[in-house]
mmCIF file of C-alpha atoms in Angstrom:
data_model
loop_
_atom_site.group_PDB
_atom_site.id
_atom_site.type_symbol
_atom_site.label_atom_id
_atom_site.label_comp_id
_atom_site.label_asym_id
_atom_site.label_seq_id
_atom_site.Cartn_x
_atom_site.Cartn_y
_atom_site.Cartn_z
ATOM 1 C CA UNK A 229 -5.951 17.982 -0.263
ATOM 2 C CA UNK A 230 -2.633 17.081 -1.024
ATOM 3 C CA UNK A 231 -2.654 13.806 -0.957
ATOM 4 C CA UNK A 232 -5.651 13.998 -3.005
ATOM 5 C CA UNK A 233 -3.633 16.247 -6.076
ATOM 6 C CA UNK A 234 -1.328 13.072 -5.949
ATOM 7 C CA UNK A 235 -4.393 11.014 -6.981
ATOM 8 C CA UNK A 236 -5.587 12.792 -9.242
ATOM 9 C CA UNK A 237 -1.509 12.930 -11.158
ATOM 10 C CA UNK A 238 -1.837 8.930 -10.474
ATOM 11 C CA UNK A 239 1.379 9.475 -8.266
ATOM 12 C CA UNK A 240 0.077 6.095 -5.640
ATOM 13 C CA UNK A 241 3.433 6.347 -3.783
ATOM 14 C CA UNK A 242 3.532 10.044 -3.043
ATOM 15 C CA UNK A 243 -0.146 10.056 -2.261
ATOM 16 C CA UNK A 244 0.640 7.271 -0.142
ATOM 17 C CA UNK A 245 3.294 8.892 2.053
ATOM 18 C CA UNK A 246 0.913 12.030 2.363
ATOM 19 C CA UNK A 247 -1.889 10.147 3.690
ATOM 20 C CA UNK A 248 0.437 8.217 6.182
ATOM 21 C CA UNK A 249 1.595 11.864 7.593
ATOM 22 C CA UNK A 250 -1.894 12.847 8.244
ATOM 23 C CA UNK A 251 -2.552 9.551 10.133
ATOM 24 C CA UNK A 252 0.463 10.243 12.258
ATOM 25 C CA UNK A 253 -1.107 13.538 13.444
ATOM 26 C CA UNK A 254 -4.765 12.475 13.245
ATOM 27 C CA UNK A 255 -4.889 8.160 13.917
ATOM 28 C CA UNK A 256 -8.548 8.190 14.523
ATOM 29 C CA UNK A 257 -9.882 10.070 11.357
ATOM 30 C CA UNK A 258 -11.399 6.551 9.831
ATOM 31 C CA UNK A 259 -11.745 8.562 6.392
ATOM 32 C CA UNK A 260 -7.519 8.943 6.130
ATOM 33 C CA UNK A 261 -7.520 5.049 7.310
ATOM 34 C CA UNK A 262 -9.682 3.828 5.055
ATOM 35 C CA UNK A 263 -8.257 5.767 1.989
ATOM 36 C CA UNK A 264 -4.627 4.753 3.116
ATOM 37 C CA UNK A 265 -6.349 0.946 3.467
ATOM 38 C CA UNK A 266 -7.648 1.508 -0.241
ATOM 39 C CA UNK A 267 -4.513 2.775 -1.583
ATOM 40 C CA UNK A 268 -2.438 0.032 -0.416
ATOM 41 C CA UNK A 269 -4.765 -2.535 -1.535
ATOM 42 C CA UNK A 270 -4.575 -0.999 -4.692
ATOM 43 C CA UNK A 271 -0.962 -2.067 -5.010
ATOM 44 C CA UNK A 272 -1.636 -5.627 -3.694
ATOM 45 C CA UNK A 273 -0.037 -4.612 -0.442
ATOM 46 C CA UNK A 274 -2.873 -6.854 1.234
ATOM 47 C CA UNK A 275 -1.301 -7.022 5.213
ATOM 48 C CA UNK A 276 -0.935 -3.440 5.347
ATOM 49 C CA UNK A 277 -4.004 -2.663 3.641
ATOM 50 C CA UNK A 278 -5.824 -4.884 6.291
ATOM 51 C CA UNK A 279 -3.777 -3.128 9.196
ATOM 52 C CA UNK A 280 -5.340 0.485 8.199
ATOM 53 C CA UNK A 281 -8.629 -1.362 7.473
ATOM 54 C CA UNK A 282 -8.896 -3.253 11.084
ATOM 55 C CA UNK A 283 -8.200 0.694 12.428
ATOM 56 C CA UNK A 284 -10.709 2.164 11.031
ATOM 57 C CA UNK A 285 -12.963 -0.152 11.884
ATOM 58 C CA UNK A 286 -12.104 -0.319 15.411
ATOM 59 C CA UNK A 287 -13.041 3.054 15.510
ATOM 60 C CA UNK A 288 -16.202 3.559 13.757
ATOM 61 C CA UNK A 289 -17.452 -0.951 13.419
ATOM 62 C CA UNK A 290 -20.304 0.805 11.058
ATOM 63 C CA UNK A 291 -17.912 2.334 8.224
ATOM 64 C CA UNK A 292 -18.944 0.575 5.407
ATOM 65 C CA UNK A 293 -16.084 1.895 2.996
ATOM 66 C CA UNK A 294 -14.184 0.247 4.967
ATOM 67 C CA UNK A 295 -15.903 -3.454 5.770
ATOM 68 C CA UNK A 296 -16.359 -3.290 1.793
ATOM 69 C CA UNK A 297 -12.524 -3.467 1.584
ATOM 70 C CA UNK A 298 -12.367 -5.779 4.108
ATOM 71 C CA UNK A 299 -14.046 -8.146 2.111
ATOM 72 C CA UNK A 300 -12.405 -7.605 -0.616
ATOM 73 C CA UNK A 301 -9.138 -8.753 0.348
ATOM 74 C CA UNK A 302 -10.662 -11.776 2.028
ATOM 75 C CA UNK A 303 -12.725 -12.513 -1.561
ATOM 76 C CA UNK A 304 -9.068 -12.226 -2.912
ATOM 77 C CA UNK A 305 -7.650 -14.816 -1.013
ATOM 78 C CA UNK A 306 -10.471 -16.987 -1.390
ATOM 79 C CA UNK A 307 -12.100 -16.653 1.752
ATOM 80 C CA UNK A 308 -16.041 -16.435 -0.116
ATOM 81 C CA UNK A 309 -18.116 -17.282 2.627
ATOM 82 C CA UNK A 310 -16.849 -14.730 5.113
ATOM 83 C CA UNK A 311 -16.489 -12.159 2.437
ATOM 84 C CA UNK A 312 -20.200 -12.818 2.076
ATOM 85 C CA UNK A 313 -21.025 -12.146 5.619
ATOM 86 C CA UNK A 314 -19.441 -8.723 5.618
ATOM 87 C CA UNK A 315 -21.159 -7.739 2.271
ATOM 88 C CA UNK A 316 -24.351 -8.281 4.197
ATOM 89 C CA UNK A 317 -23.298 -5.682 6.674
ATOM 90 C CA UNK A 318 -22.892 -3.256 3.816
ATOM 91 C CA UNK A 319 -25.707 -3.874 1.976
ATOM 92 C CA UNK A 320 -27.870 -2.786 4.908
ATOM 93 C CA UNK A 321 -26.169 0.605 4.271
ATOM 94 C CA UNK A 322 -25.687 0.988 0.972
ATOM 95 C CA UNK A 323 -28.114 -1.266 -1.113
ATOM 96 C CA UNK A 324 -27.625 0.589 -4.327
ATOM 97 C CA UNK A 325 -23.654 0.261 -4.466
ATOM 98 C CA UNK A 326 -22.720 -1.046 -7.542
ATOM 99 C CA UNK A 327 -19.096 -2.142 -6.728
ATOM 100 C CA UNK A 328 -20.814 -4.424 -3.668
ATOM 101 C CA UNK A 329 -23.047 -6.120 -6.154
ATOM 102 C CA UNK A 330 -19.948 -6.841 -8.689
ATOM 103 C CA UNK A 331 -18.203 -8.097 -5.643
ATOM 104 C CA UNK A 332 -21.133 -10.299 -4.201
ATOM 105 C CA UNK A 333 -21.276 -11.732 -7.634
ATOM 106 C CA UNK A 334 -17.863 -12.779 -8.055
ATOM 107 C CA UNK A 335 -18.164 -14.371 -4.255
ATOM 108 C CA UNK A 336 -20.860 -16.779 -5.785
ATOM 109 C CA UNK A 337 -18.229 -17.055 -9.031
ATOM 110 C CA UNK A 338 -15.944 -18.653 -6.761
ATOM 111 C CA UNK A 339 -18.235 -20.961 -5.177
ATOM 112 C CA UNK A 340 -19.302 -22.033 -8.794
ATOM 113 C CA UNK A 341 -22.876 -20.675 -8.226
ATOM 114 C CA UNK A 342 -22.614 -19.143 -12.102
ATOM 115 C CA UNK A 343 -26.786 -18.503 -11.882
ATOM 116 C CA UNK A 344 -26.430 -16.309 -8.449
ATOM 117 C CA UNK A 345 -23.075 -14.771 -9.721
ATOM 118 C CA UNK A 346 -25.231 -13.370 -13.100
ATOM 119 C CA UNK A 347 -27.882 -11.932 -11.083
ATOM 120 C CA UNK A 348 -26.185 -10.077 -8.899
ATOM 121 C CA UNK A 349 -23.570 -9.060 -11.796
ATOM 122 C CA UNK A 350 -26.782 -7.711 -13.579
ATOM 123 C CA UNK A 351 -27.656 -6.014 -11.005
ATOM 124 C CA UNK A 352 -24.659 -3.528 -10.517
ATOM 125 C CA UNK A 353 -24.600 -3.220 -14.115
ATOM 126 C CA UNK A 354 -28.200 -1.861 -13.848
ATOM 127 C CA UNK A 355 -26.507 0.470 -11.639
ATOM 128 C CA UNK A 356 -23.286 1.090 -13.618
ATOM 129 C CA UNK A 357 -24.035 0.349 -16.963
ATOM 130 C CA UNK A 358 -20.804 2.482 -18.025
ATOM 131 C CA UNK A 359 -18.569 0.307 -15.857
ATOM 132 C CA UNK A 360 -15.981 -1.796 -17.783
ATOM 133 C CA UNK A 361 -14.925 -4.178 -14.796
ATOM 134 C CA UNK A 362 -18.427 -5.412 -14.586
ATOM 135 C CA UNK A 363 -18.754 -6.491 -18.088
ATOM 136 C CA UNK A 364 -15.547 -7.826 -18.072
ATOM 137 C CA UNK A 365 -16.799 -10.465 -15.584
ATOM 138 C CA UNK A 366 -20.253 -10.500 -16.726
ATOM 139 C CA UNK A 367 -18.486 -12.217 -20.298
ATOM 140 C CA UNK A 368 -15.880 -14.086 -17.884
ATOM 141 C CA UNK A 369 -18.929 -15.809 -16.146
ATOM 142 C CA UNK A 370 -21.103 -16.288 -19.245
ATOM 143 C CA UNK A 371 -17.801 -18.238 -20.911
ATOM 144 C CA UNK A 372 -17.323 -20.237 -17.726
ATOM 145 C CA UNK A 373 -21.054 -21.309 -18.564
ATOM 146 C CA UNK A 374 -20.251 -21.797 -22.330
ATOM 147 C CA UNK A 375 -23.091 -19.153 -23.231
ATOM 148 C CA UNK A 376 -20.831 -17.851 -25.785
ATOM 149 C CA UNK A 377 -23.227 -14.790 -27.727
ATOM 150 C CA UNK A 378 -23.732 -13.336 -24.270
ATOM 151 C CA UNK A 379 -20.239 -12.864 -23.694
ATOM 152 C CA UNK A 380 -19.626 -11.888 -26.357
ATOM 153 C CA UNK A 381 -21.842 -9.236 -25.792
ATOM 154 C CA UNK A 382 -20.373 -8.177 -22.672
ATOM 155 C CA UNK A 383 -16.697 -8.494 -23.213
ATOM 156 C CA UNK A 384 -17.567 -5.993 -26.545
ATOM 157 C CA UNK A 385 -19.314 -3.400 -24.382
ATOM 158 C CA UNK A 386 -16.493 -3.584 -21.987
ATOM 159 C CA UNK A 387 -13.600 -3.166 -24.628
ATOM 160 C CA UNK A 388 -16.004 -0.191 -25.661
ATOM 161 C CA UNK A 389 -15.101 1.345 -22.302
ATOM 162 C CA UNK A 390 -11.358 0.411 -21.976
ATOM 163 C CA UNK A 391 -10.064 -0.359 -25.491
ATOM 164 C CA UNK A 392 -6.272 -0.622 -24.351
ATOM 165 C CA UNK A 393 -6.699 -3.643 -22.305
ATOM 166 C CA UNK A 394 -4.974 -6.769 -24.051
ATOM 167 C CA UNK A 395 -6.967 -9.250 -21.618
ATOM 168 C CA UNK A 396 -10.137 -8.334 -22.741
ATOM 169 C CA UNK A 397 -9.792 -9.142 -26.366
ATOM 170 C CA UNK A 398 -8.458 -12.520 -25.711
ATOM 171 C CA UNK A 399 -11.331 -13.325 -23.905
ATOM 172 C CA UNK A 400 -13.555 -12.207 -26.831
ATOM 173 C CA UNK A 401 -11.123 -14.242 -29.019
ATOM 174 C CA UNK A 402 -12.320 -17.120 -26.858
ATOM 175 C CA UNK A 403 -15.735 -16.311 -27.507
ATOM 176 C CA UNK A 404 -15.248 -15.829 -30.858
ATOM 177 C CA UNK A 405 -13.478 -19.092 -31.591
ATOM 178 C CA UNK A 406 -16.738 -20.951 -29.652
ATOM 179 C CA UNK A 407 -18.618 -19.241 -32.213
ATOM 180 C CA UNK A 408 -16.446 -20.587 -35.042
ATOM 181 C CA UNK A 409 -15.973 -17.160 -36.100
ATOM 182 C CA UNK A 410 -12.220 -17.773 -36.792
ATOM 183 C CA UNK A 411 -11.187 -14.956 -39.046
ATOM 184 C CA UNK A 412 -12.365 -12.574 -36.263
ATOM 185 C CA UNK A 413 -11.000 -14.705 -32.964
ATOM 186 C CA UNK A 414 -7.869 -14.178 -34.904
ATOM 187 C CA UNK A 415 -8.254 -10.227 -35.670
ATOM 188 C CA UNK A 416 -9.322 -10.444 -31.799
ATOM 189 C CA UNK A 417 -5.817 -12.153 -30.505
ATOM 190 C CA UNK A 418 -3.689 -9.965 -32.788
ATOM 191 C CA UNK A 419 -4.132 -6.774 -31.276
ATOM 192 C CA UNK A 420 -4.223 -8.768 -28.083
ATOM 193 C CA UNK A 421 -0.794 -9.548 -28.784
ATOM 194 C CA UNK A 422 0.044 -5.452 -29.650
ATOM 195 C CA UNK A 423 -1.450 -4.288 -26.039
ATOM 196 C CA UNK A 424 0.080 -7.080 -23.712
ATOM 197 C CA UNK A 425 3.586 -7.198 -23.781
ATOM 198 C CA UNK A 426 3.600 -9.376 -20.283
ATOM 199 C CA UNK A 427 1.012 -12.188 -20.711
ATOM 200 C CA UNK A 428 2.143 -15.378 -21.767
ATOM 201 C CA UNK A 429 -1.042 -16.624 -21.750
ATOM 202 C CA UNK A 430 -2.005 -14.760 -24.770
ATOM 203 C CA UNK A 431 0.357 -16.091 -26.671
ATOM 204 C CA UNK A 432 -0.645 -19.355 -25.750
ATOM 205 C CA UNK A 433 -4.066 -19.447 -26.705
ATOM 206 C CA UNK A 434 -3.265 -17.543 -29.752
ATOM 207 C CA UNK A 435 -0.799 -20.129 -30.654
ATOM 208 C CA UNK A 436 -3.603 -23.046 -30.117
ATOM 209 C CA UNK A 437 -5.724 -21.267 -32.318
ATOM 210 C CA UNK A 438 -3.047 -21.540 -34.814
ATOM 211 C CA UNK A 439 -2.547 -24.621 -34.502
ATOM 212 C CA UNK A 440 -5.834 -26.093 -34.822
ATOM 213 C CA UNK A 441 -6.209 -24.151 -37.866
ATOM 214 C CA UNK A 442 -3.500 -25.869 -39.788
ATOM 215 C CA UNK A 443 -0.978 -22.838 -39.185
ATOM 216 C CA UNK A 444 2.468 -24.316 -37.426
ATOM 217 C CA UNK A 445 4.937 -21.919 -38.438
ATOM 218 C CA UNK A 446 2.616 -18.754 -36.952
ATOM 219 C CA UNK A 447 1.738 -20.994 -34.066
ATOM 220 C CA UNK A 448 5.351 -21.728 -33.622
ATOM 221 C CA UNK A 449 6.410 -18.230 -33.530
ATOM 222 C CA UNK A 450 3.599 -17.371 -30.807
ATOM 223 C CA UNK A 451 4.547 -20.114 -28.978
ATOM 224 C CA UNK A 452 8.157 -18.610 -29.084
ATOM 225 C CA UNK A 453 7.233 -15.608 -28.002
ATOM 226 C CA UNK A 454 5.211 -17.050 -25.025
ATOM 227 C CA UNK A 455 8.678 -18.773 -23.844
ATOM 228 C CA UNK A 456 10.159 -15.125 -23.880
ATOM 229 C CA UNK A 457 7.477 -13.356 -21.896
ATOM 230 C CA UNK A 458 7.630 -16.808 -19.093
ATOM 231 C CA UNK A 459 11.430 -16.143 -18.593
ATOM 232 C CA UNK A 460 11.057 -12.763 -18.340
ATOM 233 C CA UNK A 461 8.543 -13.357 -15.629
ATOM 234 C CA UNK A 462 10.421 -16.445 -14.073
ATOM 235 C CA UNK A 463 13.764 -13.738 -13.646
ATOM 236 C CA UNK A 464 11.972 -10.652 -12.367
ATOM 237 C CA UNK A 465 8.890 -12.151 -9.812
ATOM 238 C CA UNK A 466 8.095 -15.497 -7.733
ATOM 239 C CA UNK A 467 5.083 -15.750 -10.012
ATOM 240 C CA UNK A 468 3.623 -19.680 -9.617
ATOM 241 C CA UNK A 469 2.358 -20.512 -13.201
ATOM 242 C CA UNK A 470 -1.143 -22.510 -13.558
ATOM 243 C CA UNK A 471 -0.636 -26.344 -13.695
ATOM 244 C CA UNK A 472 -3.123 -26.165 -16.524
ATOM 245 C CA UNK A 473 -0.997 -23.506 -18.749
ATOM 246 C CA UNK A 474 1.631 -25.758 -18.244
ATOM 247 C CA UNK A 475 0.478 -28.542 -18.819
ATOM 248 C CA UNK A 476 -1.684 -26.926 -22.255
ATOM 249 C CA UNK A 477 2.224 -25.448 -23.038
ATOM 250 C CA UNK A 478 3.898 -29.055 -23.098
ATOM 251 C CA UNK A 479 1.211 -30.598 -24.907
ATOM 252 C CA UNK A 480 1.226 -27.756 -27.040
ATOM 253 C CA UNK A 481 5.287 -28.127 -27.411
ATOM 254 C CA UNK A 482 5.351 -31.617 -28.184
ATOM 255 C CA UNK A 483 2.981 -30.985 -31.277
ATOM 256 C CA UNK A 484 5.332 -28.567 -32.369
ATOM 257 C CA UNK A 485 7.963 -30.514 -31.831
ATOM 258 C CA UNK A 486 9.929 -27.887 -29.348
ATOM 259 C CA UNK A 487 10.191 -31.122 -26.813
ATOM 260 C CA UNK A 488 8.121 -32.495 -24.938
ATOM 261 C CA UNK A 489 9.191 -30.264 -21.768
ATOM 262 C CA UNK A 490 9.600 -26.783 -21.656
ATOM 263 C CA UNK A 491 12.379 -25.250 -20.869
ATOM 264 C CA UNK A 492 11.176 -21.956 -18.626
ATOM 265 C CA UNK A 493 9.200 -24.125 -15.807
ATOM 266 C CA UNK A 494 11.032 -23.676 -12.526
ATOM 267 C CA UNK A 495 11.929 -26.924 -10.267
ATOM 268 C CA UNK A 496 9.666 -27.158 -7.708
ATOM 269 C CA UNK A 497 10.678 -27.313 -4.156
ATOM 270 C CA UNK A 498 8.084 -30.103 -3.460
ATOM 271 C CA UNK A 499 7.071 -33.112 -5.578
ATOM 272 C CA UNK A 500 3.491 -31.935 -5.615
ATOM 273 C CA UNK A 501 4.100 -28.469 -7.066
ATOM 274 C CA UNK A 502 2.600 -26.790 -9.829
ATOM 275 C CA UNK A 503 5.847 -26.389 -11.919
ATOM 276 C CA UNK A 504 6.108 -30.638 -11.563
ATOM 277 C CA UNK A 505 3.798 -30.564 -14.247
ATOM 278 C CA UNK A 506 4.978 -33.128 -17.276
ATOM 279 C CA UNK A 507 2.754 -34.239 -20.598
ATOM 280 C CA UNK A 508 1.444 -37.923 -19.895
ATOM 281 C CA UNK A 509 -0.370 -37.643 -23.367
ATOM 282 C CA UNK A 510 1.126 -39.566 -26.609
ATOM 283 C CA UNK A 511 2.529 -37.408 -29.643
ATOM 284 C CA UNK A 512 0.113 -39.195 -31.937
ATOM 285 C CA UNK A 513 -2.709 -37.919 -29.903
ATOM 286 C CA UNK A 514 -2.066 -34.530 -31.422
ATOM 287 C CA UNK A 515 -3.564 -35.553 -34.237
ATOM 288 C CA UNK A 516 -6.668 -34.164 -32.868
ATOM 289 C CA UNK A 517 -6.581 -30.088 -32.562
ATOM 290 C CA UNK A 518 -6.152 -28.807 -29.096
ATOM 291 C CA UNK A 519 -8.337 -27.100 -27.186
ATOM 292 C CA UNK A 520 -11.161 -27.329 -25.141
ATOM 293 C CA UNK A 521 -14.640 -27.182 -24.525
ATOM 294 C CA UNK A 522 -15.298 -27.563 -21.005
ATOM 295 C CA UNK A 523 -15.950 -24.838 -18.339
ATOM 296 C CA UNK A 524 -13.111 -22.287 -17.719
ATOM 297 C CA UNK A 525 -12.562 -23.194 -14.249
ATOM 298 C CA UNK A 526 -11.964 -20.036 -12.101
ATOM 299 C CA UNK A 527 -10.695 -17.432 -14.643
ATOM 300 C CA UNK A 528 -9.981 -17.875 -18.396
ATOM 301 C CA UNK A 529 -10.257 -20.391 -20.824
ATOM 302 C CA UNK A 530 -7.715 -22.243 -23.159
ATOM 303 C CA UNK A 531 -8.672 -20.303 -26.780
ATOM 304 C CA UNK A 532 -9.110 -22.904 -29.075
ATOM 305 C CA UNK A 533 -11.965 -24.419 -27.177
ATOM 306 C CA UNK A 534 -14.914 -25.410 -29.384
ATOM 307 C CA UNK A 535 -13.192 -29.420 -30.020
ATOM 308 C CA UNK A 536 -11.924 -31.906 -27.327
ATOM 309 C CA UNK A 537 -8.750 -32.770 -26.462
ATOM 310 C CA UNK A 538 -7.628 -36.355 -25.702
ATOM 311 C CA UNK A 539 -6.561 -36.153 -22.291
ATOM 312 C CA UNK A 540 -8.840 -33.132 -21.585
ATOM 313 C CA UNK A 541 -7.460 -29.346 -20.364
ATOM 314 C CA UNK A 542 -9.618 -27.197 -19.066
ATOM 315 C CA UNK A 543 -9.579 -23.503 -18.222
ATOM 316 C CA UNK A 544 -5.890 -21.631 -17.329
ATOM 317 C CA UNK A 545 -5.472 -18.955 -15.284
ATOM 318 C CA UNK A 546 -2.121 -17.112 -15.196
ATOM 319 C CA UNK A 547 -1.605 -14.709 -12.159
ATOM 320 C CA UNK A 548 -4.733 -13.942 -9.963
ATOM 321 C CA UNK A 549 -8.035 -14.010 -11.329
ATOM 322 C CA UNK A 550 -9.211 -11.082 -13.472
ATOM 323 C CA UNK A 551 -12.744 -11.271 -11.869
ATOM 324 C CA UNK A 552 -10.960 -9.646 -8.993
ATOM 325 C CA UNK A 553 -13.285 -7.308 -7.145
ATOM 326 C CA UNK A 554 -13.946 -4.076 -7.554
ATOM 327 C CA UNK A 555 -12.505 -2.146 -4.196
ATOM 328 C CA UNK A 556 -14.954 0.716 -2.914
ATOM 329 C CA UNK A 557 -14.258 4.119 -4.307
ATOM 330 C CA UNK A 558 -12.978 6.797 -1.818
ATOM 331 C CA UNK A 559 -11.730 9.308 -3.510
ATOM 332 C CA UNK A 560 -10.090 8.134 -6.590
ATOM 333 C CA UNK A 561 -11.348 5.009 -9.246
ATOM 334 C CA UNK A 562 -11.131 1.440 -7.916
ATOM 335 C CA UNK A 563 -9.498 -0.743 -10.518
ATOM 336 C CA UNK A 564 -9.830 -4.308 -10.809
ATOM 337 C CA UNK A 565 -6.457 -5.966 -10.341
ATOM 338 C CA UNK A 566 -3.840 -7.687 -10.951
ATOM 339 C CA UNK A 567 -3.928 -8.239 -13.305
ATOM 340 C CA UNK A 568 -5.550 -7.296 -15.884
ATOM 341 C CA UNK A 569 -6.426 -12.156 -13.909
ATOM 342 C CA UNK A 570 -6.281 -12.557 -13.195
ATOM 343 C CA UNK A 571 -9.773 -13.778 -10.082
ATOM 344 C CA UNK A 572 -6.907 -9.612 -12.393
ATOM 345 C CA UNK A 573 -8.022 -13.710 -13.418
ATOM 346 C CA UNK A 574 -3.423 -9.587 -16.119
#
């Protein structure tokens, strides 16, 4: 019950120490080994969530809280295929679980099967119609497949439910800008701007919005303000940045006229890495607005996206996926990152 009060104040760390007490003097109760699994996967603490997990499962193979969460960590490292064959396990038990059906549908996001990943995305929003994390990517997989009104109508229903969440209005900026609805895509990125303070990627596609719309000294100053939010990152975390937001960033940069590279990518420790990244695209090729119009690739898109660019960028993603899955619900709310990302693809 204590540990439980803790949830309920949103106090992870204390509930987290309370729960790890009553495993010392009970380590076969599955329900305090699952819930300690849960809360640690909650913080991204993925090994220890999986120890707890394993133990709980060793003792009672059928608990399906616990396979659910299993999967879910190996969904989150990419791992769709065996993810899949634990969901089947679980849906023998609980057919009607909504979080299973989100996560089975973002399994079949990975592997690119967008039709499969809508269907079964529908079908936990039948069952949890009131659940923002499954309209969030029901409108992340409709923009991946360039159906533009239907995310739309998702991603509005879901800021309906969570209105403080920066993320979600730059992926309706997206859709809005695909719509050529440009006054609002801008209205959209603006108070995505006021509600995330860490996302550089934001910025970014705010900043290609502006630029394709003729406005360099706004686009500049987003663009700015993108470099501040990377260092920040760069100094406080090991984050690796998406070789396509870098390489959108430089080309991005150049048209500016900031240089051609920028200053806040790290120096890889291989030849091959992400942060190697460098423009191979001529200046006058920014002639032509940036942007574009291809799929989003595994998490978000770049915002400007309804032209073509000359040497082609598609989709960015900026710290893990935001299609993340929903983790099964013991006794407090599952959330569904990490972000905001990111697949939270903050």
């Amino acid at each position: 019950m204590l540990g439980k009060i803790h949830l309920l104040e949103g106090d992870l760390d204390k509930a987290i120490e309370i729960y790890k007490k009553a495993v010392e003097f009970s380590p076969e109760n599955t329900q305090l080994l699952t819930t300690l699994g849960l809360l640690y996967l909650q913080l991204g603490i993925y090994q220890k969530a999986f120890e707890h997990l394993g133990n709980a499962l060793t003792y009672d193979p059928t608990n399906y809280k616990a396979i659910l969460a299993a999967g879910s960590i190996m969904q989150t490292h990419g791992d769709f295929d065996v993810a899949l064959t634990k969901y089947r396990v679980v849906a023998c038990a609980v057919p009607e679980s909504p979080p299973l059906w989100n996560n089975i549908g973002m399994c079949f996001f990975g592997k690119k099967k967008y039709v499969a990943a809508i269907s079964c995305l529908k079908r936990a929003n039948y069952l949890a119609p009131f659940d923002w994390k499954i309209l969030y990517n029901l409108g992340l997989v409709h923009l991946t497949m360039q159906q533009y009104a239907s995310a739309f109508h998702f991603l509005s229903a879901a800021i309906n439910f969570q209105p403080k969440m920066g993320e979600l209005y730059m992926l309706l900026a997206v859709a809005l800008t695909n719509l050529e609805d440009i006054e609002n895509a801008k209205r959209a990125y603006a108070e995505a701007v006021h509600l995330d303070k860490c996302n550089p990627l934001v910025n970014l596609n705010y900043a290609v919005l502006l630029y394709n719309q003729g406005e360099k000294k706004n686009a500049l100053a987003q663009y700015q303000e993108m470099e501040k939010k990377v260092n920040l990152l760069k100094d406080n975390s090991s984050l690796e940045f998406d070789s396509e937001m870098v390489e959108m960033a430089q080309k991005l940069g150049a048209a500016l006229q900031v240089g051609e590279a920028l200053v806040w990518t790290k120096p890889a420790k291989d030849p091959k890495s992400k942060h190697q990244t460098t423009s191979t695209s001529k200046p006058a090729s920014f002639q032509q607005p940036l942007g574009s119009n291809q799929a989003l690739g595994q998490a978000m898109s770049s915002a400007a996206a309804y032209r073509t660019l000359p040497s082609g960028a598609g989709g960015t993603q900026f710290t893990k996926p935001p299609s993340l899955p929903l983790e099964p619900e013991p006794a407090v709310e599952s959330i569904p990152t990490e972000t905001s990302e990111q697949m939270r693809e903050k």
